[in-house]
Amino acid sequence: MSAQILDGKAIAAEVTEALVGLGPRPGLAVVLVGEDPASAVYVRNKTRMAEKLGFYHEQLNLPATVTQDELLQVLHRLNHDDRVHGILVQLPLPKHLDSLAVIDAIDPAKDVDGFHVVSTGKLWQKRPCLSPCTPTGVMEMLRRTGVPLRGAEAVVIGRSNIVGKPMVALLERQDCTVTLAHSRTRDLAAHVGRADIVVAAVGVAELVKGAWIREGAVVIDVGMNRGVDGKLVGDVEFAAAAERASWITPVPGGVGPMTIAMLMVNTARAAGALL
Ligand code: GUN
C-alpha cells in the first residue's frame, strides 16, 4: 500500500476559513514568558492567525524573571477582560514558575488550551469542554479519513499532558481501544504492529520504524524534531511508513497547522460564536 497524505495545512485552512467574521468577535490573549526562540515562533503564529481571522488579540511578552505573583496578576486581569474569551500561556515556563498553578489560575471558561484541571476532568468524564488543541486537531484529521474509529485499536506513543494523555481520552470517547505507550514500554514494535491508528508524540526523531506499521494503518506524526542536517523530522520514519499505511501525516505540514486551527475553534467556542 502507498499512503494517502493527510494535508494538515489544507484542512487547517478549511477549518479557519469558516471562522472569519464571527459574532460576537472572539478574543484571544497569548502570554509568552521569556525568550525561547521556538516558543516565540509558536506564539507569533497563534497571534497572527487570530489577527487574520479578525479576532480581538493580545500578545503579552513577559520577562523570564517574572514572578509567580506577577504572572498570576496578569491572568487575573485577563480573566476579567470581556474582550478576551481565550487565554493561553505558552509552555514550557521557566523553572522557577509553577506551571500547574499558573494554568489553574486561568478561568476554565477561557481555557482554550484545555489544560486546566477542570477541563481535564471534564474531558475524561465525557462532558462538554474545551479540549487540548493538538489532539483535537488529530481527531479532526482522523474524521476526515473516514476510517471507522469504533472498536479500532489505537496506540498513542508519548504520555504528555499536552498531547498523549488527552489524545487517549479523545480516542476513547470515540470508542477506540487505546494503548498508551511511553519511554518505559516493552516491545513498542509489537504494540505499534497491532494498531489501526498510530499517534506518535514522543519527540524522538524517527523512533517509530516504518516496518512496524500494520498494513493499512493510519499514522499520525505529532513529532517535530531537528534532524542532523537541520531539517524538521517527525517521530516516524516517513517514507518507509508511507509504504504500509493507508493515511499518513507529513512533517512539517501535518499536525502542526491543525493545532493553531483548533485553538481558533476553541476561542470561537469560548466566545459563544460557535457551538
Ligand atoms: N507548548 C507546546 N505545545 C503547546 C500548546 O499546545 N499550548 C501551549 N500553551 N504551550 C505549548
Coordinates of C-alpha atoms and ligand atoms in Angstrom, one line a residue, residues 42 46 88-92 113 115 133-134 162 259, ligand 1:
Y42 CA 4.6 29.4 18.0
K46 CA -1.0 32.0 17.0
L88 CA -3.2 30.8 26.5
V89 CA 0.1 30.6 28.4
Q90 CA 2.8 29.2 26.2
L91 CA 4.6 26.2 27.7
P92 CA 7.2 25.4 28.9
D113 CA -5.6 25.1 25.6
F115 CA -5.0 22.2 30.1
C133 CA -5.7 21.7 20.5
T134 CA -3.2 19.3 19.2
I162 CA -0.4 18.4 26.3
T259 CA -3.0 22.9 16.5
Ligands
GUN1 N1 3.8 24.1 24.1 C1 3.8 23.1 23.2 N2 2.5 22.9 22.7 C2 1.7 23.8 23.4 C3 0.3 24.1 23.3 O1 -0.4 23.5 22.6 N3 -0.1 25.1 24.1 C4 0.7 25.8 25.0 N4 0.2 26.7 25.7 N5 2.0 25.5 25.0 C5 2.5 24.6 24.2

